[in-house]
């Protein structure tokens, strides 16, 4: 059986060096609250997201800093903020605009908010064993009282030992699954 | 093709005459904010849900009053409230405990909170046409960028003209669908 671990993300934001300078102060360094898969960590720092209709505060910053700013939000947040963030893979262009507010300043960004498209990180070796290719779309079966089959799940080559499926909190709750649950990639 | 309309519910509560007496005052009558499928309506009245870990305010009361109290919450609310509401059909016994707070008083209920199991209301005539039976479990296909197949969907006989699938906000957001979207019941 082809399997993957589940990893569930709440809303969060990735920031560039330049954005951290504006939001938290020149040369400010993010501090580690909780290590996630190396080198990624949940930082102690949070920001507020501001859209035309509303704001969401206490949005966790993920470190380390990246070459681009990206707020990964929930579908429910689209309604609160009054924006129309698209469902796309992390790192995609043409995202929705938002203002990001930190303790030292704010930034108005034209392309920053996205709803993460569900995907499975997998090493090329494991993918070969499973007969899968990079960027291939697969279906993933969830058992239990809220059983469902996630379609449109993108295989993403990453150098990690075990295949790990990333979904957001709403997807996890809709399927009643939790972190580190093991799910089946359908043939 | 066998189809159903989608109807998405946010958290809400159904109350008995006795509960309304305690929460809003003796002989208080719920007032209509918005008619839903007759005779159900969203009331102007709201309550606060209180669990061992936290509270959720502005929870909409649905009218008319019923023979039993039932708070239909989201999976995310389980974590906020610190309870473990089960996934069950509306009207089931053995739900989770909660304290309900209204402007005139509060009620501690031992069996009140549930996460609604996804289901499709359908007339016996339509079910016969579709070759389905009451309480049968079916799979429902959602297309689009967050395509998925909902399994474990209960057919529920109700005297309505068009089959209507009830899901909660987290299920709707996980599938990126909205009210009145048309979905396919799989053979």
mmCIF file of C-alpha atoms in Angstrom:
data_model
loop_
_atom_site.group_PDB
_atom_site.id
_atom_site.type_symbol
_atom_site.label_atom_id
_atom_site.label_comp_id
_atom_site.label_asym_id
_atom_site.label_seq_id
_atom_site.Cartn_x
_atom_site.Cartn_y
_atom_site.Cartn_z
ATOM 1 C CA UNK A 1 0.000 0.000 0.000
ATOM 2 C CA UNK A 2 1.232 3.502 -0.817
ATOM 3 C CA UNK A 3 0.998 5.671 2.283
ATOM 4 C CA UNK A 4 1.736 9.191 3.505
ATOM 5 C CA UNK A 5 1.756 10.980 6.847
ATOM 6 C CA UNK A 6 -0.664 13.848 7.338
ATOM 7 C CA UNK A 7 0.575 17.322 8.286
ATOM 8 C CA UNK A 8 -2.085 19.975 8.920
ATOM 9 C CA UNK A 9 -1.357 23.704 8.583
ATOM 10 C CA UNK A 10 -3.253 26.587 10.103
ATOM 11 C CA UNK A 11 -2.977 30.009 8.456
ATOM 12 C CA UNK A 12 0.606 31.344 8.463
ATOM 13 C CA UNK A 13 2.964 33.674 6.615
ATOM 14 C CA UNK A 14 6.429 33.460 5.079
ATOM 15 C CA UNK A 15 8.407 36.718 4.893
ATOM 16 C CA UNK A 16 11.466 38.077 3.109
ATOM 17 C CA UNK A 17 14.409 39.797 4.822
ATOM 18 C CA UNK A 18 13.079 43.119 3.512
ATOM 19 C CA UNK A 19 9.584 42.481 4.869
ATOM 20 C CA UNK A 20 10.925 41.552 8.333
ATOM 21 C CA UNK A 21 12.933 44.814 8.288
ATOM 22 C CA UNK A 22 9.717 46.793 7.754
ATOM 23 C CA UNK A 23 7.388 44.787 9.993
ATOM 24 C CA UNK A 24 9.702 44.072 12.959
ATOM 25 C CA UNK A 25 12.621 46.516 12.535
ATOM 26 C CA UNK A 26 15.890 46.728 10.589
ATOM 27 C CA UNK A 27 17.983 43.517 10.850
ATOM 28 C CA UNK A 28 15.460 41.937 13.242
ATOM 29 C CA UNK A 29 15.885 38.147 13.489
ATOM 30 C CA UNK A 30 12.921 35.742 13.843
ATOM 31 C CA UNK A 31 13.028 33.646 17.027
ATOM 32 C CA UNK A 32 12.120 29.941 17.216
ATOM 33 C CA UNK A 33 8.927 28.983 19.013
ATOM 34 C CA UNK A 34 8.705 25.421 17.669
ATOM 35 C CA UNK A 35 10.844 23.544 15.130
ATOM 36 C CA UNK A 36 8.810 21.978 12.292
ATOM 37 C CA UNK A 37 10.474 19.874 9.574
ATOM 38 C CA UNK A 38 14.067 21.232 9.394
ATOM 39 C CA UNK A 39 14.866 24.001 8.521
ATOM 40 C CA UNK A 40 11.321 25.329 8.930
ATOM 41 C CA UNK A 41 10.148 26.658 12.301
ATOM 42 C CA UNK A 42 7.142 28.399 13.810
ATOM 43 C CA UNK A 43 8.439 31.771 15.009
ATOM 44 C CA UNK A 44 7.351 33.568 18.162
ATOM 45 C CA UNK A 45 6.529 36.525 15.912
ATOM 46 C CA UNK A 46 3.025 37.103 14.554
ATOM 47 C CA UNK A 47 1.460 39.650 12.200
ATOM 48 C CA UNK A 48 -2.012 40.972 11.426
ATOM 49 C CA UNK A 49 -3.526 40.479 7.969
ATOM 50 C CA UNK A 50 -5.718 43.331 6.738
ATOM 51 C CA UNK A 51 -8.080 43.105 3.773
ATOM 52 C CA UNK A 52 -10.783 45.457 2.454
ATOM 53 C CA UNK A 53 -13.435 43.871 4.682
ATOM 54 C CA UNK A 54 -11.693 42.787 7.891
ATOM 55 C CA UNK A 55 -8.529 41.810 9.742
ATOM 56 C CA UNK A 56 -7.094 38.611 11.246
ATOM 57 C CA UNK A 57 -4.573 39.005 14.041
ATOM 58 C CA UNK A 58 -2.034 36.632 15.610
ATOM 59 C CA UNK A 59 -1.071 35.060 12.289
ATOM 60 C CA UNK A 60 2.060 32.967 12.884
ATOM 61 C CA UNK A 61 5.256 33.773 10.970
ATOM 62 C CA UNK A 62 7.161 30.718 9.714
ATOM 63 C CA UNK A 63 10.945 30.911 9.490
ATOM 64 C CA UNK A 64 13.495 30.972 8.078
ATOM 65 C CA UNK A 65 12.987 33.994 5.811
ATOM 66 C CA UNK A 66 12.305 33.272 2.133
ATOM 67 C CA UNK A 67 12.900 34.930 -1.243
ATOM 68 C CA UNK A 68 9.184 35.814 -1.411
ATOM 69 C CA UNK A 69 6.327 36.872 0.896
ATOM 70 C CA UNK A 70 3.409 34.473 1.043
ATOM 71 C CA UNK A 71 0.394 34.325 3.382
ATOM 72 C CA UNK A 72 -1.200 30.871 3.340
ATOM 73 C CA UNK A 73 -4.759 31.420 4.544
ATOM 74 C CA UNK A 74 -7.931 29.372 4.982
ATOM 75 C CA UNK A 75 -10.933 29.586 2.673
ATOM 76 C CA UNK A 76 -12.915 30.971 5.625
ATOM 77 C CA UNK A 77 -10.364 33.813 5.862
ATOM 78 C CA UNK A 78 -11.223 34.937 2.323
ATOM 79 C CA UNK A 79 -14.690 35.901 3.605
ATOM 80 C CA UNK A 80 -13.391 37.649 6.741
ATOM 81 C CA UNK A 81 -10.728 39.612 4.832
ATOM 82 C CA UNK A 82 -12.881 40.307 1.785
ATOM 83 C CA UNK A 83 -10.354 38.980 -0.715
ATOM 84 C CA UNK A 84 -10.332 36.176 -3.248
ATOM 85 C CA UNK A 85 -7.100 34.265 -2.656
ATOM 86 C CA UNK A 86 -6.780 31.490 -5.238
ATOM 87 C CA UNK A 87 -6.042 27.795 -4.613
ATOM 88 C CA UNK A 88 -2.450 27.359 -5.820
ATOM 89 C CA UNK A 89 0.766 25.585 -4.916
ATOM 90 C CA UNK A 90 3.154 27.422 -2.620
ATOM 91 C CA UNK A 91 5.471 29.693 -4.599
ATOM 92 C CA UNK A 92 2.975 30.404 -7.389
ATOM 93 C CA UNK A 93 2.578 33.908 -8.906
ATOM 94 C CA UNK A 94 -0.591 36.029 -9.136
ATOM 95 C CA UNK A 95 -1.891 35.769 -5.561
ATOM 96 C CA UNK A 96 -4.372 38.075 -3.788
ATOM 97 C CA UNK A 97 -3.408 41.447 -2.270
ATOM 98 C CA UNK A 98 -3.250 42.105 1.498
ATOM 99 C CA UNK A 99 -1.781 44.578 3.936
ATOM 100 C CA UNK A 100 0.546 42.960 6.497
ATOM 101 C CA UNK A 101 0.875 44.734 9.849
ATOM 102 C CA UNK A 102 3.736 44.153 12.289
ATOM 103 C CA UNK A 103 4.824 45.920 15.489
ATOM 104 C CA UNK A 104 7.270 48.187 13.616
ATOM 105 C CA UNK A 105 5.362 48.948 10.438
ATOM 106 C CA UNK A 106 3.124 47.751 7.662
ATOM 107 C CA UNK A 107 3.427 46.554 4.083
ATOM 108 C CA UNK A 108 0.868 46.658 1.313
ATOM 109 C CA UNK A 109 1.514 43.685 -0.961
ATOM 110 C CA UNK A 110 -0.163 43.186 -4.343
ATOM 111 C CA UNK A 111 0.368 39.410 -4.591
ATOM 112 C CA UNK A 112 0.698 37.594 -1.275
ATOM 113 C CA UNK A 113 -2.366 35.567 -0.188
ATOM 114 C CA UNK A 114 -2.949 31.996 -1.334
ATOM 115 C CA UNK A 115 -4.987 28.965 -0.286
ATOM 116 C CA UNK A 116 -2.499 26.113 -0.454
ATOM 117 C CA UNK A 117 -3.331 23.417 -2.971
ATOM 118 C CA UNK A 118 -3.145 20.032 -1.260
ATOM 119 C CA UNK A 119 0.100 18.205 -2.029
ATOM 120 C CA UNK A 120 2.375 15.360 -0.945
ATOM 121 C CA UNK A 121 6.077 15.922 -0.374
ATOM 122 C CA UNK A 122 7.954 12.833 -1.504
ATOM 123 C CA UNK A 123 11.552 11.932 -2.370
ATOM 124 C CA UNK A 124 12.296 10.972 -6.006
ATOM 125 C CA UNK A 125 13.358 7.523 -4.719
ATOM 126 C CA UNK A 126 10.062 6.946 -2.912
ATOM 127 C CA UNK A 127 8.139 8.242 -5.927
ATOM 128 C CA UNK A 128 9.956 5.726 -8.155
ATOM 129 C CA UNK A 129 9.014 2.948 -5.706
ATOM 130 C CA UNK A 130 5.380 4.138 -5.807
ATOM 131 C CA UNK A 131 5.395 4.570 -9.598
ATOM 132 C CA UNK A 132 4.685 8.309 -9.353
ATOM 133 C CA UNK A 133 6.171 11.371 -11.038
ATOM 134 C CA UNK A 134 6.867 14.929 -9.930
ATOM 135 C CA UNK A 135 3.753 17.151 -10.281
ATOM 136 C CA UNK A 136 1.492 14.133 -10.863
ATOM 137 C CA UNK A 137 -2.032 14.448 -9.453
ATOM 138 C CA UNK A 138 -3.090 11.581 -7.181
ATOM 139 C CA UNK A 139 -6.118 10.667 -5.070
ATOM 140 C CA UNK A 140 -5.793 10.031 -1.336
ATOM 141 C CA UNK A 141 -8.232 7.991 0.718
ATOM 142 C CA UNK A 142 -9.224 8.918 4.269
ATOM 143 C CA UNK A 143 -11.080 6.346 6.355
ATOM 144 C CA UNK A 144 -13.384 6.901 9.343
ATOM 145 C CA UNK A 145 -16.671 8.607 10.153
ATOM 146 C CA UNK A 146 -15.926 11.501 7.797
ATOM 147 C CA UNK A 147 -14.371 9.281 5.149
ATOM 148 C CA UNK A 148 -13.554 10.956 1.849
ATOM 149 C CA UNK A 149 -11.178 10.809 -1.086
ATOM 150 C CA UNK A 150 -9.053 13.886 -1.728
ATOM 151 C CA UNK A 151 -8.628 14.317 -5.479
ATOM 152 C CA UNK A 152 -6.242 16.816 -7.152
ATOM 153 C CA UNK A 153 -3.356 16.141 -4.768
ATOM 154 C CA UNK A 154 -0.006 17.193 -6.269
ATOM 155 C CA UNK A 155 3.102 15.031 -5.824
ATOM 156 C CA UNK A 156 5.985 17.403 -5.001
ATOM 157 C CA UNK A 157 9.559 16.140 -5.016
ATOM 158 C CA UNK A 158 11.326 17.026 -1.760
ATOM 159 C CA UNK A 159 14.248 15.318 -0.097
ATOM 160 C CA UNK A 160 12.472 13.856 2.947
ATOM 161 C CA UNK A 161 12.476 10.245 4.169
ATOM 162 C CA UNK A 162 8.689 9.669 4.392
ATOM 163 C CA UNK A 163 5.944 10.948 2.069
ATOM 164 C CA UNK A 164 4.042 13.717 3.882
ATOM 165 C CA UNK A 165 0.695 15.124 2.754
ATOM 166 C CA UNK A 166 0.096 18.807 3.526
ATOM 167 C CA UNK A 167 -3.497 19.988 3.984
ATOM 168 C CA UNK A 168 -5.012 22.923 5.840
ATOM 169 C CA UNK A 169 -7.144 22.922 8.999
ATOM 170 C CA UNK A 170 -10.432 23.018 7.107
ATOM 171 C CA UNK A 171 -9.459 20.026 4.982
ATOM 172 C CA UNK A 172 -8.263 18.161 8.085
ATOM 173 C CA UNK A 173 -11.488 18.891 9.982
ATOM 174 C CA UNK A 174 -13.689 17.994 7.009
ATOM 175 C CA UNK A 175 -12.019 14.570 6.996
ATOM 176 C CA UNK A 176 -11.673 14.329 10.805
ATOM 177 C CA UNK A 177 -7.975 13.528 10.684
ATOM 178 C CA UNK A 178 -5.025 14.802 12.659
ATOM 179 C CA UNK A 179 -1.289 15.289 12.376
ATOM 180 C CA UNK A 180 0.726 12.120 11.789
ATOM 181 C CA UNK A 181 -2.310 10.062 10.772
ATOM 182 C CA UNK A 182 -1.378 7.669 7.974
ATOM 183 C CA UNK A 183 -3.414 7.843 4.759
ATOM 184 C CA UNK A 184 -3.527 5.789 1.566
ATOM 185 C CA UNK A 185 -2.468 7.060 -1.848
ATOM 186 C CA UNK A 186 -4.823 5.353 -4.298
ATOM 187 C CA UNK A 187 -3.458 3.509 -7.341
ATOM 188 C CA UNK B 1 -26.859 11.775 -13.563
ATOM 189 C CA UNK B 2 -28.016 11.781 -9.927
ATOM 190 C CA UNK B 3 -27.588 15.267 -8.486
ATOM 191 C CA UNK B 4 -28.159 17.249 -5.284
ATOM 192 C CA UNK B 5 -28.012 20.892 -4.267
ATOM 193 C CA UNK B 6 -25.457 21.888 -1.635
ATOM 194 C CA UNK B 7 -26.537 23.619 1.583
ATOM 195 C CA UNK B 8 -23.750 24.685 3.943
ATOM 196 C CA UNK B 9 -24.333 25.189 7.678
ATOM 197 C CA UNK B 10 -22.275 27.208 10.106
ATOM 198 C CA UNK B 11 -22.461 26.355 13.819
ATOM 199 C CA UNK B 12 -25.985 26.783 15.236
ATOM 200 C CA UNK B 13 -28.301 25.582 17.983
ATOM 201 C CA UNK B 14 -31.833 24.165 18.225
ATOM 202 C CA UNK B 15 -33.679 24.789 21.509
ATOM 203 C CA UNK B 16 -36.741 23.452 23.331
ATOM 204 C CA UNK B 17 -39.546 25.622 24.747
ATOM 205 C CA UNK B 18 -38.128 24.993 28.237
ATOM 206 C CA UNK B 19 -34.601 26.034 27.182
ATOM 207 C CA UNK B 20 -35.869 29.273 25.581
ATOM 208 C CA UNK B 21 -37.732 30.011 28.830
ATOM 209 C CA UNK B 22 -34.466 29.783 30.777
ATOM 210 C CA UNK B 23 -32.147 31.451 28.254
ATOM 211 C CA UNK B 24 -34.391 34.281 26.987
ATOM 212 C CA UNK B 25 -37.206 34.532 29.554
ATOM 213 C CA UNK B 26 -40.520 32.799 30.301
ATOM 214 C CA UNK B 27 -42.737 32.462 27.174
ATOM 215 C CA UNK B 28 -40.194 34.336 25.035
ATOM 216 C CA UNK B 29 -40.771 33.790 21.297
ATOM 217 C CA UNK B 30 -37.917 33.493 18.778
ATOM 218 C CA UNK B 31 -37.989 36.148 16.037
ATOM 219 C CA UNK B 32 -37.246 35.504 12.365
ATOM 220 C CA UNK B 33 -34.031 36.912 10.931
ATOM 221 C CA UNK B 34 -34.009 34.822 7.738
ATOM 222 C CA UNK B 35 -36.290 32.024 6.520
ATOM 223 C CA UNK B 36 -34.428 28.847 5.559
ATOM 224 C CA UNK B 37 -36.264 25.817 4.140
ATOM 225 C CA UNK B 38 -39.779 26.086 5.627
ATOM 226 C CA UNK B 39 -40.516 25.857 8.533
ATOM 227 C CA UNK B 40 -36.891 26.385 9.619
ATOM 228 C CA UNK B 41 -35.567 29.915 10.159
ATOM 229 C CA UNK B 42 -32.435 31.637 11.425
ATOM 230 C CA UNK B 43 -33.549 33.588 14.499
ATOM 231 C CA UNK B 44 -32.305 36.998 15.523
ATOM 232 C CA UNK B 45 -31.430 35.419 18.879
ATOM 233 C CA UNK B 46 -27.953 34.069 19.623
ATOM 234 C CA UNK B 47 -26.358 32.249 22.565
ATOM 235 C CA UNK B 48 -22.871 31.634 23.914
ATOM 236 C CA UNK B 49 -21.477 28.094 24.108
ATOM 237 C CA UNK B 50 -19.220 27.418 27.091
ATOM 238 C CA UNK B 51 -16.976 24.362 27.436
ATOM 239 C CA UNK B 52 -14.225 23.489 29.919
ATOM 240 C CA UNK B 53 -11.561 25.205 27.791
ATOM 241 C CA UNK B 54 -13.248 28.169 26.118
ATOM 242 C CA UNK B 55 -16.380 29.902 24.861
ATOM 243 C CA UNK B 56 -17.895 30.743 21.472
ATOM 244 C CA UNK B 57 -20.313 33.660 21.334
ATOM 245 C CA UNK B 58 -22.886 34.788 18.757
ATOM 246 C CA UNK B 59 -24.041 31.251 17.975
ATOM 247 C CA UNK B 60 -27.212 31.506 15.908
ATOM 248 C CA UNK B 61 -30.443 29.954 17.225
ATOM 249 C CA UNK B 62 -32.501 28.139 14.570
ATOM 250 C CA UNK B 63 -36.271 28.107 14.922
ATOM 251 C CA UNK B 64 -38.865 26.859 15.395
ATOM 252 C CA UNK B 65 -38.314 25.268 18.810
ATOM 253 C CA UNK B 66 -37.795 21.512 18.863
ATOM 254 C CA UNK B 67 -38.434 18.580 21.229
ATOM 255 C CA UNK B 68 -34.688 18.455 22.013
ATOM 256 C CA UNK B 69 -31.735 20.810 22.451
ATOM 257 C CA UNK B 70 -28.900 20.345 19.976
ATOM 258 C CA UNK B 71 -25.812 22.452 19.228
ATOM 259 C CA UNK B 72 -24.368 21.609 15.823
ATOM 260 C CA UNK B 73 -20.755 22.752 15.982
ATOM 261 C CA UNK B 74 -17.651 22.633 13.783
ATOM 262 C CA UNK B 75 -14.720 20.298 14.386
ATOM 263 C CA UNK B 76 -12.579 23.387 15.036
ATOM 264 C CA UNK B 77 -15.012 24.326 17.849
ATOM 265 C CA UNK B 78 -14.221 21.077 19.680
ATOM 266 C CA UNK B 79 -10.679 22.390 20.218
ATOM 267 C CA UNK B 80 -11.797 25.876 21.294
ATOM 268 C CA UNK B 81 -14.436 24.546 23.717
ATOM 269 C CA UNK B 82 -12.362 21.627 24.987
ATOM 270 C CA UNK B 83 -15.031 19.015 24.298
ATOM 271 C CA UNK B 84 -15.234 15.951 22.098
ATOM 272 C CA UNK B 85 -18.529 16.255 20.226
ATOM 273 C CA UNK B 86 -19.042 13.137 18.086
ATOM 274 C CA UNK B 87 -19.909 12.988 14.373
ATOM 275 C CA UNK B 88 -23.560 11.851 14.316
ATOM 276 C CA UNK B 89 -26.799 12.495 12.503
ATOM 277 C CA UNK B 90 -29.049 15.244 13.882
ATOM 278 C CA UNK B 91 -31.345 13.891 16.601
ATOM 279 C CA UNK B 92 -28.910 11.202 17.808
ATOM 280 C CA UNK B 93 -28.410 10.460 21.542
ATOM 281 C CA UNK B 94 -25.165 10.575 23.567
ATOM 282 C CA UNK B 95 -23.768 13.938 22.490
ATOM 283 C CA UNK B 96 -21.130 16.058 24.266
ATOM 284 C CA UNK B 97 -21.916 18.316 27.266
ATOM 285 C CA UNK B 98 -21.918 22.129 27.099
ATOM 286 C CA UNK B 99 -23.199 25.107 29.041
ATOM 287 C CA UNK B 100 -25.496 27.363 26.989
ATOM 288 C CA UNK B 101 -25.641 31.017 28.010
ATOM 289 C CA UNK B 102 -28.457 33.399 27.031
ATOM 290 C CA UNK B 103 -29.361 36.952 28.085
ATOM 291 C CA UNK B 104 -31.772 35.710 30.794
ATOM 292 C CA UNK B 105 -29.946 32.673 32.174
ATOM 293 C CA UNK B 106 -27.837 29.627 31.496
ATOM 294 C CA UNK B 107 -28.307 25.879 31.110
ATOM 295 C CA UNK B 108 -25.835 23.091 31.724
ATOM 296 C CA UNK B 109 -26.698 20.263 29.341
ATOM 297 C CA UNK B 110 -25.147 16.805 29.517
ATOM 298 C CA UNK B 111 -25.847 15.758 25.921
ATOM 299 C CA UNK B 112 -26.135 18.616 23.432
ATOM 300 C CA UNK B 113 -23.119 19.122 21.126
ATOM 301 C CA UNK B 114 -22.714 17.218 17.861
ATOM 302 C CA UNK B 115 -20.776 17.507 14.609
ATOM 303 C CA UNK B 116 -23.387 16.836 11.953
ATOM 304 C CA UNK B 117 -22.748 13.771 9.835
ATOM 305 C CA UNK B 118 -23.038 14.716 6.190
ATOM 306 C CA UNK B 119 -26.356 13.703 4.669
ATOM 307 C CA UNK B 120 -28.691 14.242 1.714
ATOM 308 C CA UNK B 121 -32.359 15.070 2.264
ATOM 309 C CA UNK B 122 -34.390 13.382 -0.457
ATOM 310 C CA UNK B 123 -38.035 12.485 -1.043
ATOM 311 C CA UNK B 124 -38.938 8.768 -1.174
ATOM 312 C CA UNK B 125 -40.093 9.322 -4.778
ATOM 313 C CA UNK B 126 -36.750 10.835 -5.847
ATOM 314 C CA UNK B 127 -34.889 8.077 -3.994
ATOM 315 C CA UNK B 128 -36.877 5.461 -5.909
ATOM 316 C CA UNK B 129 -35.965 7.201 -9.167
ATOM 317 C CA UNK B 130 -32.280 7.206 -8.098
ATOM 318 C CA UNK B 131 -32.417 3.601 -6.858
ATOM 319 C CA UNK B 132 -31.541 4.619 -3.290
ATOM 320 C CA UNK B 133 -32.977 3.690 0.112
ATOM 321 C CA UNK B 134 -33.479 5.566 3.358
ATOM 322 C CA UNK B 135 -30.292 5.588 5.523
ATOM 323 C CA UNK B 136 -28.189 4.288 2.635
ATOM 324 C CA UNK B 137 -24.597 5.578 2.516
ATOM 325 C CA UNK B 138 -23.581 7.127 -0.792
ATOM 326 C CA UNK B 139 -20.530 8.866 -2.249
ATOM 327 C CA UNK B 140 -20.758 12.395 -3.656
ATOM 328 C CA UNK B 141 -18.343 13.851 -6.180
ATOM 329 C CA UNK B 142 -17.205 17.488 -6.053
ATOM 330 C CA UNK B 143 -15.371 18.904 -9.074
ATOM 331 C CA UNK B 144 -12.958 21.828 -9.257
ATOM 332 C CA UNK B 145 -9.592 22.869 -7.884
ATOM 333 C CA UNK B 146 -10.300 21.215 -4.525
ATOM 334 C CA UNK B 147 -12.013 18.203 -6.064
ATOM 335 C CA UNK B 148 -12.871 15.390 -3.689
ATOM 336 C CA UNK B 149 -15.340 12.584 -3.134
ATOM 337 C CA UNK B 150 -17.366 12.712 0.081
ATOM 338 C CA UNK B 151 -17.890 9.159 1.330
ATOM 339 C CA UNK B 152 -20.223 8.149 4.209
ATOM 340 C CA UNK B 153 -23.060 10.442 3.122
ATOM 341 C CA UNK B 154 -26.412 9.340 4.583
ATOM 342 C CA UNK B 155 -29.588 9.439 2.469
ATOM 343 C CA UNK B 156 -32.357 10.864 4.704
ATOM 344 C CA UNK B 157 -35.978 10.716 3.575
ATOM 345 C CA UNK B 158 -37.609 14.163 3.784
ATOM 346 C CA UNK B 159 -40.531 15.537 1.862
ATOM 347 C CA UNK B 160 -38.720 18.116 -0.270
ATOM 348 C CA UNK B 161 -38.833 18.544 -4.060
ATOM 349 C CA UNK B 162 -35.066 18.480 -4.780
ATOM 350 C CA UNK B 163 -32.346 16.385 -3.118
ATOM 351 C CA UNK B 164 -30.273 18.670 -0.875
ATOM 352 C CA UNK B 165 -26.924 17.739 0.642
ATOM 353 C CA UNK B 166 -26.143 19.257 4.042
ATOM 354 C CA UNK B 167 -22.494 19.806 4.974
ATOM 355 C CA UNK B 168 -20.782 22.187 7.389
ATOM 356 C CA UNK B 169 -18.558 25.183 6.645
ATOM 357 C CA UNK B 170 -15.335 23.229 7.039
ATOM 358 C CA UNK B 171 -16.500 20.556 4.610
ATOM 359 C CA UNK B 172 -17.673 23.241 2.172
ATOM 360 C CA UNK B 173 -14.364 25.112 2.362
ATOM 361 C CA UNK B 174 -12.300 21.927 2.048
ATOM 362 C CA UNK B 175 -14.105 21.249 -1.232
ATOM 363 C CA UNK B 176 -14.330 24.927 -2.279
ATOM 364 C CA UNK B 177 -18.056 24.787 -2.920
ATOM 365 C CA UNK B 178 -20.882 27.117 -2.001
ATOM 366 C CA UNK B 179 -24.620 27.088 -1.334
ATOM 367 C CA UNK B 180 -26.779 25.905 -4.257
ATOM 368 C CA UNK B 181 -23.857 24.361 -6.135
ATOM 369 C CA UNK B 182 -24.966 21.148 -7.831
ATOM 370 C CA UNK B 183 -23.028 17.961 -7.023
ATOM 371 C CA UNK B 184 -23.099 14.407 -8.358
ATOM 372 C CA UNK B 185 -24.209 11.396 -6.337
ATOM 373 C CA UNK B 186 -22.007 8.536 -7.573
ATOM 374 C CA UNK B 187 -23.548 5.226 -8.673
#
